[in-house]
PDB file of C-alpha atoms in Angstrom:
ATOM      1  CA  MET A   1       0.000   0.000   0.000  1.00 36.00           C
ATOM      2  CA  PRO A   2       1.479   3.414  -0.945  1.00 40.00           C
ATOM      3  CA  HIS A   3       2.589   5.692   1.886  1.00 46.00           C
ATOM      4  CA  HIS A   4       1.149   8.824   0.237  1.00 52.00           C
ATOM      5  CA  GLN A   5      -2.411   8.443  -0.942  1.00 65.00           C
ATOM      6  CA  ALA A   6      -5.224  10.711  -2.028  1.00 80.00           C
ATOM      7  CA  ILE A   7      -7.541  11.768   0.781  1.00 88.00           C
ATOM      8  CA  GLU A   8     -10.794  13.575   0.053  1.00 89.00           C
ATOM      9  CA  ILE A   9     -10.814  16.802   2.096  1.00 92.00           C
ATOM     10  CA  THR A  10     -13.941  18.924   2.486  1.00 91.00           C
ATOM     11  CA  GLY A  11     -14.703  22.066   4.461  1.00 91.00           C
ATOM     12  CA  ILE A  12     -12.215  24.459   2.851  1.00 93.00           C
ATOM     13  CA  THR A  13     -13.956  27.780   2.184  1.00 92.00           C
ATOM     14  CA  PRO A  14     -14.442  28.239  -1.592  1.00 92.00           C
ATOM     15  CA  ALA A  15     -13.081  31.432  -3.183  1.00 90.00           C
ATOM     16  CA  SER A  16     -16.671  32.413  -4.087  1.00 91.00           C
ATOM     17  CA  GLU A  17     -17.314  32.989  -0.356  1.00 89.00           C
ATOM     18  CA  PHE A  18     -14.355  35.346   0.110  1.00 86.00           C
ATOM     19  CA  PRO A  19     -15.236  39.016   0.718  1.00 84.00           C
ATOM     20  CA  ALA A  20     -15.847  41.161  -2.387  1.00 81.00           C
ATOM     21  CA  CYS A  21     -13.456  43.866  -1.219  1.00 79.00           C
ATOM     22  CA  PRO A  22     -10.259  42.937   0.642  1.00 81.00           C
ATOM     23  CA  PRO A  23     -10.839  43.243   4.387  1.00 83.00           C
ATOM     24  CA  GLN A  24      -9.210  46.207   6.137  1.00 82.00           C
ATOM     25  CA  ALA A  25      -8.459  44.000   9.148  1.00 89.00           C
ATOM     26  CA  TRP A  26      -7.489  40.350   8.880  1.00 91.00           C
ATOM     27  CA  GLY A  27      -5.929  37.622  11.020  1.00 93.00           C
ATOM     28  CA  GLU A  28      -4.794  34.043  10.493  1.00 94.00           C
ATOM     29  CA  THR A  29      -3.716  31.156  12.684  1.00 95.00           C
ATOM     30  CA  VAL A  30      -2.909  27.456  12.382  1.00 96.00           C
ATOM     31  CA  ILE A  31      -4.798  24.983  14.557  1.00 96.00           C
ATOM     32  CA  ALA A  32      -3.177  21.583  15.042  1.00 96.00           C
ATOM     33  CA  GLY A  33      -4.121  18.524  17.042  1.00 96.00           C
ATOM     34  CA  THR A  34      -3.872  14.773  17.287  1.00 96.00           C
ATOM     35  CA  LEU A  35      -6.928  12.588  16.994  1.00 95.00           C
ATOM     36  CA  MET A  36      -6.450   9.449  19.100  1.00 94.00           C
ATOM     37  CA  ILE A  37      -8.521   6.365  18.272  1.00 92.00           C
ATOM     38  CA  PRO A  38     -10.086   4.903  21.469  1.00 87.00           C
ATOM     39  CA  CYS A  39      -9.289   1.284  22.412  1.00 85.00           C
ATOM     40  CA  PRO A  40     -12.592  -0.381  21.440  1.00 84.00           C
ATOM     41  CA  GLU A  41     -12.117   0.869  17.845  1.00 86.00           C
ATOM     42  CA  PRO A  42      -9.844  -1.010  15.416  1.00 90.00           C
ATOM     43  CA  ASP A  43      -6.487   0.282  14.145  1.00 92.00           C
ATOM     44  CA  ILE A  44      -6.362   2.560  11.102  1.00 93.00           C
ATOM     45  CA  ARG A  45      -5.422   0.987   7.771  1.00 92.00           C
ATOM     46  CA  ARG A  46      -5.833   4.182   5.749  1.00 92.00           C
ATOM     47  CA  ILE A  47      -7.569   7.552   5.895  1.00 94.00           C
ATOM     48  CA  LEU A  48     -10.445   7.831   3.419  1.00 94.00           C
ATOM     49  CA  SER A  49     -11.662  11.398   3.918  1.00 95.00           C
ATOM     50  CA  ALA A  50     -11.548  14.357   6.254  1.00 95.00           C
ATOM     51  CA  CYS A  51     -13.843  17.293   6.875  1.00 96.00           C
ATOM     52  CA  ALA A  52     -13.241  20.504   8.819  1.00 96.00           C
ATOM     53  CA  ALA A  53     -15.835  22.983  10.067  1.00 97.00           C
ATOM     54  CA  ALA A  54     -15.249  26.235  11.932  1.00 96.00           C
ATOM     55  CA  VAL A  55     -17.580  28.416  13.979  1.00 97.00           C
ATOM     56  CA  VAL A  56     -17.001  31.684  15.843  1.00 97.00           C
ATOM     57  CA  THR A  57     -17.832  31.118  19.515  1.00 96.00           C
ATOM     58  CA  GLY A  58     -17.267  34.718  20.589  1.00 95.00           C
ATOM     59  CA  HIS A  59     -15.281  37.893  20.083  1.00 95.00           C
ATOM     60  CA  ASN A  60     -14.326  40.976  22.038  1.00 92.00           C
ATOM     61  CA  VAL A  61     -12.257  44.130  21.577  1.00 90.00           C
ATOM     62  CA  LEU A  62      -9.306  44.743  23.868  1.00 89.00           C
ATOM     63  CA  CYS A  63      -7.338  47.944  24.353  1.00 87.00           C
ATOM     64  CA  THR A  64      -3.655  46.989  24.428  1.00 85.00           C
ATOM     65  CA  PRO A  65      -0.404  48.987  24.453  1.00 86.00           C
ATOM     66  CA  ALA A  66      -0.189  48.257  20.700  1.00 84.00           C
ATOM     67  CA  GLY A  67      -3.729  49.591  20.052  1.00 86.00           C
ATOM     68  CA  ARG A  68      -7.173  48.055  19.751  1.00 88.00           C
ATOM     69  CA  ARG A  69      -7.303  44.311  19.050  1.00 91.00           C
ATOM     70  CA  LEU A  70     -10.243  42.161  18.077  1.00 93.00           C
ATOM     71  CA  VAL A  71      -9.888  38.806  19.835  1.00 94.00           C
ATOM     72  CA  VAL A  72     -11.764  36.030  18.003  1.00 96.00           C
ATOM     73  CA  HIS A  73     -12.603  32.736  19.716  1.00 97.00           C
ATOM     74  CA  ALA A  74     -13.604  29.790  17.539  1.00 97.00           C
ATOM     75  CA  ALA A  75     -14.111  26.034  17.538  1.00 97.00           C
ATOM     76  CA  ILE A  76     -12.722  23.871  14.743  1.00 97.00           C
ATOM     77  CA  THR A  77     -14.201  20.398  14.314  1.00 97.00           C
ATOM     78  CA  PHE A  78     -12.351  17.731  12.346  1.00 97.00           C
ATOM     79  CA  THR A  79     -14.141  14.567  11.241  1.00 96.00           C
ATOM     80  CA  VAL A  80     -12.028  11.792   9.740  1.00 95.00           C
ATOM     81  CA  HIS A  81     -13.315   8.639   8.013  1.00 95.00           C
ATOM     82  CA  PHE A  82     -10.884   5.745   7.939  1.00 94.00           C
ATOM     83  CA  GLN A  83     -10.685   2.146   6.816  1.00 92.00           C
ATOM     84  CA  ALA A  84     -10.061  -0.275   9.667  1.00 92.00           C
ATOM     85  CA  ALA A  85      -7.039  -2.581   9.640  1.00 90.00           C
ATOM     86  CA  THR A  86      -9.206  -5.653  10.060  1.00 85.00           C
ATOM     87  CA  GLY A  87     -10.010  -8.466   7.665  1.00 77.00           C
ATOM     88  CA  LEU A  88     -13.396  -6.860   7.031  1.00 80.00           C
ATOM     89  CA  ALA A  89     -11.882  -3.431   6.105  1.00 72.00           C
ATOM     90  CA  THR A  90     -14.827  -1.614   7.666  1.00 88.00           C
ATOM     91  CA  ARG A  91     -15.291   2.154   7.584  1.00 91.00           C
ATOM     92  CA  HIS A  92     -15.093   4.122  10.864  1.00 91.00           C
ATOM     93  CA  THR A  93     -15.370   7.778  11.891  1.00 92.00           C
ATOM     94  CA  ALA A  94     -13.456   9.775  14.483  1.00 93.00           C
ATOM     95  CA  SER A  95     -13.949  13.441  15.464  1.00 95.00           C
ATOM     96  CA  LEU A  96     -11.992  16.091  17.309  1.00 95.00           C
ATOM     97  CA  CYS A  97     -13.017  19.629  18.300  1.00 97.00           C
ATOM     98  CA  LEU A  98     -10.239  22.130  19.031  1.00 97.00           C
ATOM     99  CA  PRO A  99     -10.461  25.689  20.362  1.00 96.00           C
ATOM    100  CA  ALA A 100      -8.897  28.533  18.397  1.00 96.00           C
ATOM    101  CA  CYS A 101      -8.051  32.102  19.287  1.00 95.00           C
ATOM    102  CA  LEU A 102      -6.577  34.867  17.158  1.00 95.00           C
ATOM    103  CA  ALA A 103      -6.087  38.618  17.451  1.00 93.00           C
ATOM    104  CA  ILE A 104      -6.650  41.227  14.742  1.00 94.00           C
ATOM    105  CA  HIS A 105      -5.293  44.789  14.970  1.00 92.00           C
ATOM    106  CA  LEU A 106      -8.087  47.377  14.548  1.00 90.00           C
ATOM    107  CA  ASP A 107      -7.680  50.937  13.272  1.00 83.00           C
ATOM    108  CA  GLY A 108     -10.162  53.606  14.320  1.00 74.00           C
ATOM    109  CA  SER A 109     -13.117  53.021  16.584  1.00 71.00           C
ATOM    110  CA  CYS A 110     -15.657  51.228  14.411  1.00 78.00           C
ATOM    111  CA  HIS A 111     -18.177  48.869  15.978  1.00 84.00           C
ATOM    112  CA  VAL A 112     -17.558  45.208  15.065  1.00 88.00           C
ATOM    113  CA  LYS A 113     -20.916  43.977  13.783  1.00 89.00           C
ATOM    114  CA  LYS A 114     -19.923  40.403  12.874  1.00 92.00           C
ATOM    115  CA  VAL A 115     -16.815  38.232  12.530  1.00 94.00           C
ATOM    116  CA  HIS A 116     -16.366  36.025   9.468  1.00 94.00           C
ATOM    117  CA  LEU A 117     -14.291  32.852   9.657  1.00 95.00           C
ATOM    118  CA  LEU A 118     -12.696  31.062   6.698  1.00 95.00           C
ATOM    119  CA  ILE A 119     -10.912  27.719   6.468  1.00 96.00           C
ATOM    120  CA  GLU A 120      -8.062  28.254   4.008  1.00 95.00           C
ATOM    121  CA  ASP A 121      -6.381  24.839   4.155  1.00 95.00           C
ATOM    122  CA  VAL A 122      -6.656  21.462   5.904  1.00 95.00           C
ATOM    123  CA  SER A 123      -4.059  18.701   6.320  1.00 94.00           C
ATOM    124  CA  VAL A 124      -4.464  15.207   7.760  1.00 95.00           C
ATOM    125  CA  TRP A 125      -2.043  12.349   8.030  1.00 92.00           C
ATOM    126  CA  ARG A 126      -1.765   9.032   9.828  1.00 94.00           C
ATOM    127  CA  LEU A 127       0.845   9.177  12.577  1.00 95.00           C
ATOM    128  CA  SER A 128       0.388   5.603  13.771  1.00 95.00           C
ATOM    129  CA  PRO A 129      -2.260   2.853  13.643  1.00 94.00           C
ATOM    130  CA  ARG A 130      -4.013   4.657  16.551  1.00 95.00           C
ATOM    131  CA  SER A 131      -3.489   8.374  15.808  1.00 96.00           C
ATOM    132  CA  ILE A 132      -4.125  10.974  13.106  1.00 96.00           C
ATOM    133  CA  ALA A 133      -2.614  14.468  12.932  1.00 96.00           C
ATOM    134  CA  VAL A 134      -4.958  17.260  11.797  1.00 96.00           C
ATOM    135  CA  THR A 135      -4.211  20.912  10.987  1.00 96.00           C
ATOM    136  CA  ALA A 136      -6.248  23.781   9.629  1.00 96.00           C
ATOM    137  CA  LEU A 137      -5.237  27.257   8.490  1.00 96.00           C
ATOM    138  CA  ILE A 138      -8.070  29.578   9.481  1.00 96.00           C
ATOM    139  CA  ALA A 139      -8.576  33.279   8.819  1.00 95.00           C
ATOM    140  CA  ALA A 140     -10.969  35.788  10.349  1.00 95.00           C
ATOM    141  CA  TYR A 141     -12.042  39.298   9.446  1.00 94.00           C
ATOM    142  CA  PRO A 142     -14.538  41.673  11.013  1.00 92.00           C
ATOM    143  CA  GLU A 143     -17.569  43.245   9.385  1.00 89.00           C
ATOM    144  CA  PHE A 144     -17.920  46.772  10.689  1.00 85.00           C
ATOM    145  CA  GLY A 145     -21.180  48.452  11.647  1.00 79.00           C
ATOM    146  CA  SER A 146     -21.506  52.024  12.832  1.00 66.00           C
ATOM    147  CA  CYS A 147     -18.462  54.221  13.248  1.00 61.00           C
ATOM    148  CA  HIS A 148     -18.010  57.044  15.692  1.00 51.00           C
ATOM    149  CA  ARG A 149     -17.941  60.306  13.746  1.00 45.00           C
ATOM    150  CA  ASP A 150     -15.483  61.857  16.156  1.00 43.00           C
ATOM    151  CA  SER A 151     -12.827  59.250  15.397  1.00 43.00           C
ATOM    152  CA  GLU A 152      -9.654  60.383  13.687  1.00 39.00           C
ATOM    153  CA  ASP A 153      -9.618  57.480  11.232  1.00 39.00           C
ATOM    154  CA  CYS A 154     -12.513  55.004  10.921  1.00 38.00           C
ATOM    155  CA  ILE A 155     -12.886  52.371   8.204  1.00 37.00           C
ATOM    156  CA  ARG A 156     -16.074  50.883   6.673  1.00 37.00           C
ATOM    157  CA  CYS A 157     -15.196  48.508   3.827  1.00 36.00           C
ATOM    158  CA  ASP A 158     -13.729  50.952   1.279  1.00 36.00           C
ATOM    159  CA  ILE A 159     -14.881  54.326   2.730  1.00 35.00           C
ATOM    160  CA  LYS A 160     -12.787  56.338   5.177  1.00 36.00           C
ATOM    161  CA  ILE A 161     -14.417  58.917   7.393  1.00 32.00           C
ATOM    162  CA  ARG A 162     -12.160  61.823   8.345  1.00 35.00           C
ATOM    163  CA  SER A 163     -13.526  64.702  10.376  1.00 35.00           C
ATOM    164  CA  GLY A 164     -17.086  63.864   9.329  1.00 38.00           C
ATOM    165  CA  ALA A 165     -16.463  64.027   5.523  1.00 40.00           C
ATOM    166  CA  ASP A 166     -16.683  60.848   3.416  1.00 40.00           C
ATOM    167  CA  GLU A 167     -13.901  60.193   0.929  1.00 40.00           C
ATOM    168  CA  ARG A 168     -12.919  57.120  -1.081  1.00 38.00           C
ATOM    169  CA  ALA A 169      -9.914  55.217   0.299  1.00 38.00           C
TER     170      ALA A 169
END
């Protein structure tokens, strides 16, 4: 059996779901973990497919010495289907949910209306007959709502507000 084999991976955000205009604020992080197969389950012969899903579980804005930061909390769930190393070659499923946290530098004092989360890449590989390594590259960007007119520099998609006058960025 070949060491490197094709594995169907689903859950990566398609380019059609990327924002229309490049986000003014953006953050990325890598989430990695090891999925251990519990004892009653058989050993892994080969990985058949993997799926990743990400959800924002919360966010808040912090004032730090480096400026305002949007802290995004998320949960990434990996589901892996594998063929058992038994004579019957049965199909089994294992899942792992990992927490994620990333910080995004914010300019101005705009209200964060919503946080969008994207899965940019997913990797899985068999470490041993009882364990699978999983990684995901995730990105997050805020959607801004109302801005305070008295702010020096406030960003809404592609419009900057300076001293109360709108001008294109």
